[in-house]
Amino acid sequence: MGRAPWLPLLLLAVALSRCGSLLGQPRRSQQRPQQQQAAPQQRGLFPAVLNLASNALITANATCGERGPQMYCKLVEHVSRQPARNPQCRICDQRSRNPNLRHPISNAIDGKNTWWQSPSIQNGIEYHYVTITLDLRQVFQIAYVIVKAANSPRPGNWILERSLDGNNYEPWQYHAITDTECLTRYNITPRTGPPSYAKDDEVICTSYYSKIHPLENGEIHTSLINGRPSADDPSPTLLEFTSARYIRLRFQRIRTLNADLMMLAHRDLNEIDPIVTRRYYYSVKDISAGGMCICYGHAKACPFNPATNRSFCACEHNTCGESCNRCCPGFNQRPWQAGTFLVKHECEGTVIAFLLIVHHPNIKLIIASSYTTCI
Ligand SMILES: [Ca+2]
């Protein structure tokens, strides 16, 4: 007499049925119904998208008035007050004590109505080529870049580029004055109309944001995630495509009035009325780069540390590392996986060993395991 001989076998059956991995079954199949029922808790965690440009180191290789006072004239006044024989031209001077005369590139990320301005082409045709570089100080995932012009039209031909190391740059998007110039200048079939993207890492050329109008305060919105195929649950390709520490705006041609374009194309700049050439320059009131820390779906916060000038992932899901890119010690029950918009892929591993001994007249079975989910 004593305990029923089938009782230990029943306990074993219950233990095995709750412990799919011991039977070689994929554990995710056990979890999937719970994920569907409690999706918000099972998703990866992602920090908020912030404007990263405001903490960037920003440089420009040319600025209006950097060698002393320079005169410039506003295109909008030329257009609205014809004939503009005597427009209200102004002075820029980087060395001036008057801040209203200075237009440094830092004005493009100060969050105020101030602006950066390039030298006009009266100083030389080479000032069609001006480059602005932002160093975000660490690699982020960039969702969008917005550029706002100030007292000039938006740039005509230019390339938005990104880099991880500051040496090797890759294009994110080409902009051209006309669709034809997408082909002739950049050898890319133009994407007509509002920008759209057929692939996660497609680099398009568009003339959509290079129109002459508005003559002032125009904006350029470049989306790097929204509108792409895997935007709702970014693929590894999209994550790689949007990763950048450096963002570069490589301006290559100032947008001019068509009437002036003919004059500028066929004559020596020295022979052209300086009032014409003084009104062609770049201006940027604001650059925003929306993005987030790369925490691989395992942090919802990424606070900025002023001491190091870096943001750091507040890792959850038992993950560790600067980017939550590995399981913390003791949580290696399963290989590390990135959390996604749909699945959180938490690291697991609070080790609790158990021992199951079956007593049966015909069976002697001992099972030892250390699977947390098996208790
Ligand atoms: Ca500003």
Tab-separated table of C-alpha atoms and ligand atoms in Angstrom:
chain	number	residue	atom	x	y	z
A	1	MET	CA	0.000	0.000	0.000
A	2	GLY	CA	1.063	3.569	0.114
A	3	ARG	CA	0.883	6.217	-2.586
A	4	ALA	CA	-0.570	5.363	-5.926
A	5	PRO	CA	2.171	4.318	-8.400
A	6	TRP	CA	0.724	6.539	-11.180
A	7	LEU	CA	1.011	9.755	-9.201
A	8	PRO	CA	4.698	10.487	-9.962
A	9	LEU	CA	4.090	9.786	-13.646
A	10	LEU	CA	1.242	12.265	-13.639
A	11	LEU	CA	3.469	14.873	-12.054
A	12	LEU	CA	6.102	14.150	-14.674
A	13	ALA	CA	3.561	14.534	-17.462
A	14	VAL	CA	2.414	17.875	-16.053
A	15	ALA	CA	6.001	19.052	-15.725
A	16	LEU	CA	6.865	18.086	-19.274
A	17	SER	CA	3.694	19.594	-20.716
A	18	ARG	CA	4.537	22.951	-19.107
A	19	CYS	CA	8.105	22.712	-20.214
A	20	GLY	CA	8.017	22.484	-23.971
A	21	SER	CA	11.712	23.063	-24.398
A	22	LEU	CA	12.488	19.809	-22.630
A	23	LEU	CA	10.488	18.022	-25.266
A	24	GLY	CA	12.330	19.828	-28.022
A	25	GLN	CA	9.339	22.031	-28.814
A	26	PRO	CA	9.911	25.661	-29.634
A	27	ARG	CA	9.129	27.708	-26.548
A	28	ARG	CA	7.786	30.562	-28.632
A	29	SER	CA	4.877	28.389	-29.692
A	30	GLN	CA	3.948	28.162	-26.026
A	31	GLN	CA	4.152	31.922	-25.663
A	32	ARG	CA	2.465	33.066	-28.835
A	33	PRO	CA	-1.131	33.029	-27.538
A	34	GLN	CA	-0.050	35.210	-24.608
A	35	GLN	CA	1.715	37.608	-26.987
A	36	GLN	CA	-1.432	38.017	-29.010
A	37	GLN	CA	-3.504	38.679	-25.935
A	38	ALA	CA	-1.096	41.090	-24.285
A	39	ALA	CA	0.658	42.624	-27.253
A	40	PRO	CA	1.527	46.010	-25.691
A	41	GLN	CA	3.479	44.324	-22.884
A	42	GLN	CA	5.237	41.954	-25.254
A	43	ARG	CA	6.586	44.535	-27.685
A	44	GLY	CA	10.094	45.814	-27.773
A	45	LEU	CA	10.843	49.101	-26.039
A	46	PHE	CA	11.997	52.128	-27.988
A	47	PRO	CA	13.124	55.565	-26.792
A	48	ALA	CA	11.279	58.661	-27.934
A	49	VAL	CA	12.319	60.324	-31.186
A	50	LEU	CA	14.080	63.569	-30.323
A	51	ASN	CA	15.700	66.362	-32.308
A	52	LEU	CA	19.325	65.255	-32.149
A	53	ALA	CA	20.666	68.225	-34.091
A	54	SER	CA	20.428	70.534	-31.100
A	55	ASN	CA	23.260	68.634	-29.360
A	56	ALA	CA	25.355	68.151	-32.491
A	57	LEU	CA	28.692	69.638	-33.404
A	58	ILE	CA	27.961	71.549	-36.593
A	59	THR	CA	30.389	72.958	-39.151
A	60	ALA	CA	30.166	74.679	-42.533
A	61	ASN	CA	33.041	75.171	-44.932
A	62	ALA	CA	31.939	78.691	-45.912
A	63	THR	CA	30.004	81.439	-44.178
A	64	CYS	CA	28.937	84.909	-45.274
A	65	GLY	CA	31.297	87.610	-44.061
A	66	GLU	CA	33.924	85.267	-42.655
A	67	ARG	CA	36.727	87.431	-44.067
A	68	GLY	CA	35.066	90.748	-43.316
A	69	PRO	CA	31.955	92.656	-44.339
A	70	GLN	CA	30.148	91.418	-47.437
A	71	MET	CA	27.062	92.832	-49.092
A	72	TYR	CA	24.152	90.622	-50.049
A	73	CYS	CA	20.742	91.361	-51.496
A	74	LYS	CA	17.493	89.485	-51.009
A	75	LEU	CA	15.964	87.776	-54.000
A	76	VAL	CA	12.447	88.331	-52.705
A	77	GLU	CA	12.955	92.095	-52.840
A	78	HIS	CA	14.238	91.888	-56.370
A	79	VAL	CA	11.172	89.940	-57.467
A	80	SER	CA	8.581	92.023	-55.643
A	81	ARG	CA	10.023	95.479	-56.348
A	82	GLN	CA	10.881	95.497	-59.991
A	83	PRO	CA	12.812	97.249	-61.301
A	84	ALA	CA	15.224	96.619	-58.427
A	85	ARG	CA	17.936	99.035	-59.301
A	86	ASN	CA	18.290	100.027	-55.694
A	87	PRO	CA	17.223	97.099	-53.525
A	88	GLN	CA	17.749	97.050	-49.806
A	89	CYS	CA	20.973	95.170	-49.680
A	90	ARG	CA	22.506	94.258	-46.348
A	91	ILE	CA	25.844	93.434	-44.785
A	92	CYS	CA	27.047	90.227	-43.224
A	93	ASP	CA	30.189	90.276	-41.111
A	94	GLN	CA	31.301	87.379	-38.961
A	95	ARG	CA	33.717	89.636	-37.102
A	96	SER	CA	31.126	92.245	-36.203
A	97	ARG	CA	30.127	92.902	-32.614
A	98	ASN	CA	26.586	93.264	-33.846
A	99	PRO	CA	25.039	89.766	-33.669
A	100	ASN	CA	22.539	90.732	-36.354
A	101	LEU	CA	25.391	90.836	-38.876
A	102	ARG	CA	26.748	87.446	-37.958
A	103	HIS	CA	25.256	84.300	-39.470
A	104	PRO	CA	27.341	81.400	-38.171
A	105	ILE	CA	26.336	77.797	-38.800
A	106	SER	CA	25.458	77.398	-35.114
A	107	ASN	CA	22.400	79.522	-35.938
A	108	ALA	CA	21.029	76.490	-37.812
A	109	ILE	CA	20.593	74.444	-34.621
A	110	ASP	CA	19.870	77.079	-31.971
A	111	GLY	CA	16.080	76.716	-32.073
A	112	LYS	CA	15.700	80.447	-32.703
A	113	ASN	CA	14.776	82.533	-35.711
A	114	THR	CA	18.431	83.199	-36.491
A	115	TRP	CA	20.010	81.764	-39.643
A	116	TRP	CA	23.242	80.634	-41.291
A	117	GLN	CA	24.134	82.164	-44.609
A	118	SER	CA	26.756	81.254	-47.190
A	119	PRO	CA	28.854	83.742	-49.191
A	120	SER	CA	27.027	84.877	-52.328
A	121	ILE	CA	28.365	83.830	-55.716
A	122	GLN	CA	29.561	87.383	-56.179
A	123	ASN	CA	32.568	86.067	-54.244
A	124	GLY	CA	33.137	83.295	-56.759
A	125	ILE	CA	31.266	80.605	-58.641
A	126	GLU	CA	32.765	78.041	-56.274
A	127	TYR	CA	30.288	79.120	-53.602
A	128	HIS	CA	27.696	76.980	-55.311
A	129	TYR	CA	29.553	74.207	-53.487
A	130	VAL	CA	29.122	74.501	-49.733
A	131	THR	CA	28.976	71.670	-47.220
A	132	ILE	CA	27.386	71.520	-43.774
A	133	THR	CA	28.292	68.645	-41.452
A	134	LEU	CA	26.629	67.593	-38.219
A	135	ASP	CA	28.381	65.278	-35.785
A	136	LEU	CA	25.776	63.742	-33.476
A	137	ARG	CA	28.630	62.449	-31.240
A	138	GLN	CA	27.358	58.849	-31.384
A	139	VAL	CA	25.451	56.605	-33.747
A	140	PHE	CA	21.692	57.035	-33.696
A	141	GLN	CA	18.812	55.743	-35.738
A	142	ILE	CA	17.611	58.724	-37.754
A	143	ALA	CA	13.919	58.932	-38.640
A	144	TYR	CA	13.833	62.222	-40.538
A	145	VAL	CA	15.779	65.346	-41.441
A	146	ILE	CA	14.072	68.720	-41.847
A	147	VAL	CA	15.870	71.706	-43.318
A	148	LYS	CA	14.326	75.184	-43.259
A	149	ALA	CA	15.589	77.971	-45.467
A	150	ALA	CA	15.728	81.578	-44.284
A	151	ASN	CA	16.028	84.593	-46.599
A	152	SER	CA	16.728	82.675	-49.808
A	153	PRO	CA	15.074	79.873	-51.801
A	154	ARG	CA	15.874	76.304	-50.804
A	155	PRO	CA	19.043	74.768	-52.245
A	156	GLY	CA	18.763	73.524	-55.842
A	157	ASN	CA	21.077	70.560	-56.345
A	158	TRP	CA	22.277	68.905	-53.197
A	159	ILE	CA	22.879	65.561	-51.519
A	160	LEU	CA	21.819	64.521	-48.033
A	161	GLU	CA	24.443	62.082	-46.780
A	162	ARG	CA	25.180	60.002	-43.713
A	163	SER	CA	28.223	58.402	-42.191
A	164	LEU	CA	29.069	56.187	-39.255
A	165	ASP	CA	32.749	57.148	-39.005
A	166	GLY	CA	33.014	60.637	-40.513
A	167	ASN	CA	35.153	59.398	-43.403
A	168	ASN	CA	32.940	57.229	-45.542
A	169	TYR	CA	29.717	58.942	-46.530
A	170	GLU	CA	26.767	57.378	-48.302
A	171	PRO	CA	23.837	59.209	-49.883
A	172	TRP	CA	20.433	59.251	-48.250
A	173	GLN	CA	18.712	61.398	-50.845
A	174	TYR	CA	19.543	63.459	-53.913
A	175	HIS	CA	17.821	66.749	-54.683
A	176	ALA	CA	17.916	68.372	-58.097
A	177	ILE	CA	16.562	71.553	-59.637
A	178	THR	CA	14.804	69.536	-62.359
A	179	ASP	CA	13.992	65.889	-62.907
A	180	THR	CA	16.336	66.001	-65.895
A	181	GLU	CA	19.206	67.007	-63.635
A	182	CYS	CA	18.601	63.886	-61.531
A	183	LEU	CA	19.751	61.962	-64.588
A	184	THR	CA	22.377	64.299	-65.992
A	185	ARG	CA	23.940	65.266	-62.679
A	186	TYR	CA	23.439	62.218	-60.466
A	187	ASN	CA	22.625	59.469	-62.976
A	188	ILE	CA	19.495	58.524	-61.050
A	189	THR	CA	16.026	58.125	-62.526
A	190	PRO	CA	13.991	60.902	-60.881
A	191	ARG	CA	11.169	60.093	-58.489
A	192	THR	CA	8.449	62.435	-59.673
A	193	GLY	CA	5.923	64.051	-57.351
A	194	PRO	CA	6.149	63.828	-53.563
A	195	PRO	CA	8.988	61.525	-52.474
A	196	SER	CA	8.068	57.846	-52.123
A	197	TYR	CA	10.185	54.791	-51.455
A	198	ALA	CA	9.868	51.296	-52.920
A	199	LYS	CA	12.627	49.734	-50.805
A	200	ASP	CA	13.887	50.157	-47.259
A	201	ASP	CA	17.267	51.424	-48.469
A	202	GLU	CA	16.224	53.110	-51.687
A	203	VAL	CA	18.082	56.338	-52.430
A	204	ILE	CA	15.911	58.540	-54.602
A	205	CYS	CA	16.465	61.777	-56.495
A	206	THR	CA	13.689	64.345	-56.304
A	207	SER	CA	13.089	67.863	-57.577
A	208	TYR	CA	10.090	68.211	-55.254
A	209	TYR	CA	11.897	70.413	-52.722
A	210	SER	CA	14.071	72.389	-55.124
A	211	LYS	CA	11.438	74.737	-56.492
A	212	ILE	CA	12.245	78.447	-56.617
A	213	HIS	CA	9.123	79.196	-54.573
A	214	PRO	CA	8.773	80.037	-51.802
A	215	LEU	CA	11.534	82.601	-52.159
A	216	GLU	CA	12.014	82.592	-48.373
A	217	ASN	CA	11.337	80.236	-45.469
A	218	GLY	CA	10.855	77.120	-47.600
A	219	GLU	CA	11.136	73.706	-45.943
A	220	ILE	CA	12.545	70.320	-46.953
A	221	HIS	CA	11.216	67.222	-45.231
A	222	THR	CA	13.137	64.004	-45.746
A	223	SER	CA	11.650	60.875	-44.226
A	224	LEU	CA	14.005	57.980	-43.714
A	225	ILE	CA	11.595	55.547	-42.010
A	226	ASN	CA	7.975	56.549	-42.676
A	227	GLY	CA	6.824	55.615	-46.143
A	228	ARG	CA	9.283	52.746	-46.471
A	229	PRO	CA	8.090	49.118	-46.720
A	230	SER	CA	9.087	47.950	-43.235
A	231	ALA	CA	8.365	51.213	-41.411
A	232	ASP	CA	5.879	49.499	-39.058
A	233	ASP	CA	8.440	46.905	-37.960
A	234	PRO	CA	11.849	48.028	-39.249
A	235	SER	CA	13.889	45.366	-40.992
A	236	PRO	CA	17.647	44.971	-40.395
A	237	THR	CA	18.117	46.691	-43.763
A	238	LEU	CA	16.130	49.727	-42.638
A	239	LEU	CA	17.923	49.816	-39.284
A	240	GLU	CA	21.269	49.848	-41.069
A	241	PHE	CA	20.121	52.420	-43.633
A	242	THR	CA	18.980	54.837	-40.937
A	243	SER	CA	22.047	54.495	-38.681
A	244	ALA	CA	24.294	57.539	-38.629
A	245	ARG	CA	26.586	59.558	-36.445
A	246	TYR	CA	27.381	62.176	-39.098
A	247	ILE	CA	24.867	63.936	-41.341
A	248	ARG	CA	26.145	65.977	-44.260
A	249	LEU	CA	24.335	68.446	-46.507
A	250	ARG	CA	26.391	68.818	-49.650
A	251	PHE	CA	25.021	71.830	-51.553
A	252	GLN	CA	26.051	71.884	-55.205
A	253	ARG	CA	23.957	74.483	-56.959
A	254	ILE	CA	22.049	77.531	-55.803
A	255	ARG	CA	18.505	77.896	-57.090
A	256	THR	CA	18.281	80.929	-59.358
A	257	LEU	CA	15.543	82.728	-61.254
A	258	ASN	CA	15.314	81.349	-64.774
A	259	ALA	CA	15.950	84.809	-66.215
A	260	ASP	CA	19.174	85.090	-64.228
A	261	LEU	CA	20.149	81.517	-64.964
A	262	MET	CA	20.730	82.370	-68.628
A	263	MET	CA	22.828	85.371	-67.690
A	264	LEU	CA	24.875	83.440	-65.141
A	265	ALA	CA	25.440	80.525	-67.482
A	266	HIS	CA	26.851	82.456	-70.408
A	267	ARG	CA	28.795	85.343	-68.962
A	268	ASP	CA	31.830	85.908	-66.855
A	269	LEU	CA	30.716	86.624	-63.293
A	270	ASN	CA	32.885	89.737	-63.247
A	271	GLU	CA	30.850	91.184	-66.089
A	272	ILE	CA	27.531	90.665	-64.359
A	273	ASP	CA	25.958	93.355	-62.238
A	274	PRO	CA	26.949	92.480	-58.668
A	275	ILE	CA	23.382	93.102	-57.581
A	276	VAL	CA	22.479	89.950	-59.490
A	277	THR	CA	25.227	87.778	-58.083
A	278	ARG	CA	24.867	89.144	-54.546
A	279	ARG	CA	21.377	87.737	-54.281
A	280	TYR	CA	22.437	84.143	-54.807
A	281	TYR	CA	23.510	82.349	-51.674
A	282	TYR	CA	22.289	79.613	-49.349
A	283	SER	CA	20.533	80.289	-46.091
A	284	VAL	CA	19.427	77.813	-43.426
A	285	LYS	CA	17.311	78.824	-40.484
A	286	ASP	CA	16.990	75.400	-38.916
A	287	ILE	CA	18.119	71.814	-39.278
A	288	SER	CA	16.268	69.132	-37.310
A	289	ALA	CA	17.376	65.517	-37.239
A	290	GLY	CA	14.755	63.369	-35.545
A	291	GLY	CA	16.116	60.144	-34.185
A	292	MET	CA	16.568	57.814	-31.283
A	293	CYS	CA	19.279	55.916	-29.497
A	294	ILE	CA	19.972	52.454	-30.858
A	295	CYS	CA	18.959	50.200	-27.956
A	296	TYR	CA	17.756	47.270	-30.046
A	297	GLY	CA	14.227	47.333	-28.695
A	298	HIS	CA	15.272	46.954	-25.071
A	299	ALA	CA	15.048	50.494	-23.627
A	300	LYS	CA	12.289	53.056	-23.518
A	301	ALA	CA	14.559	55.747	-22.100
A	302	CYS	CA	17.865	57.096	-23.329
A	303	PRO	CA	18.826	60.033	-21.119
A	304	PHE	CA	21.529	62.484	-22.109
A	305	ASN	CA	24.546	62.656	-19.834
A	306	PRO	CA	25.930	66.226	-19.924
A	307	ALA	CA	29.212	65.031	-18.411
A	308	THR	CA	29.979	62.807	-21.375
A	309	ASN	CA	27.846	64.581	-23.998
A	310	ARG	CA	26.388	61.209	-24.822
A	311	SER	CA	23.052	59.524	-24.407
A	312	PHE	CA	22.897	56.052	-22.961
A	313	CYS	CA	20.272	53.342	-23.157
A	314	ALA	CA	18.453	52.553	-19.908
A	315	CYS	CA	18.409	48.839	-20.710
A	316	GLU	CA	15.489	46.620	-19.706
A	317	HIS	CA	14.505	43.035	-20.528
A	318	ASN	CA	17.620	41.817	-18.648
A	319	THR	CA	19.898	43.222	-21.338
A	320	CYS	CA	23.237	44.930	-20.830
A	321	GLY	CA	25.794	46.792	-22.913
A	322	GLU	CA	25.909	50.334	-24.277
A	323	SER	CA	23.185	49.497	-26.792
A	324	CYS	CA	21.460	46.729	-24.775
A	325	ASN	CA	23.132	44.482	-27.300
A	326	ARG	CA	23.737	41.474	-25.092
A	327	CYS	CA	22.063	39.551	-22.301
A	328	CYS	CA	23.202	40.448	-18.801
A	329	PRO	CA	25.294	37.848	-16.944
A	330	GLY	CA	23.034	35.094	-15.663
A	331	PHE	CA	20.365	35.777	-18.304
A	332	ASN	CA	21.711	33.664	-21.114
A	333	GLN	CA	19.074	30.993	-21.171
A	334	ARG	CA	18.368	31.944	-24.762
A	335	PRO	CA	20.559	33.797	-27.258
A	336	TRP	CA	20.187	37.579	-27.293
A	337	GLN	CA	17.738	38.912	-29.843
A	338	ALA	CA	16.748	42.437	-30.729
A	339	GLY	CA	13.296	43.471	-29.593
A	340	THR	CA	10.981	44.468	-32.407
A	341	PHE	CA	7.797	46.483	-32.729
A	342	LEU	CA	5.917	43.187	-32.299
A	343	VAL	CA	8.010	40.976	-29.980
A	344	LYS	CA	10.149	42.021	-27.041
A	345	HIS	CA	12.598	39.081	-27.051
A	346	GLU	CA	13.488	39.425	-23.390
A	347	CYS	CA	16.617	37.793	-22.020
A	348	GLU	CA	15.709	35.151	-19.484
A	349	GLY	CA	17.592	33.170	-16.943
A	350	THR	CA	16.881	33.368	-13.228
A	351	VAL	CA	18.324	29.949	-12.612
A	352	ILE	CA	16.233	27.726	-10.387
A	353	ALA	CA	17.231	24.091	-10.600
A	354	PHE	CA	14.761	21.356	-10.026
A	355	LEU	CA	15.045	17.647	-9.655
A	356	LEU	CA	12.316	15.194	-10.456
A	357	ILE	CA	12.643	11.600	-9.419
A	358	VAL	CA	10.066	9.065	-10.500
A	359	HIS	CA	9.472	5.975	-8.450
A	360	HIS	CA	7.743	3.219	-10.276
A	361	PRO	CA	8.161	-0.497	-10.138
A	362	ASN	CA	9.266	-0.603	-13.801
A	363	ILE	CA	10.708	2.876	-14.382
A	364	LYS	CA	13.468	4.789	-12.732
A	365	LEU	CA	13.776	8.257	-14.175
A	366	ILE	CA	15.670	11.241	-12.890
A	367	ILE	CA	15.364	14.628	-14.597
A	368	ALA	CA	17.357	17.673	-13.623
A	369	SER	CA	16.976	21.018	-15.297
A	370	SER	CA	17.540	24.698	-14.712
A	371	TYR	CA	14.819	26.252	-16.838
A	372	THR	CA	13.088	29.066	-15.065
A	373	THR	CA	9.923	28.638	-17.050
A	374	CYS	CA	9.692	25.009	-16.070
A	375	ILE	CA	8.794	25.603	-12.420
B	1	CA	CA	18.043	79.309	-36.011
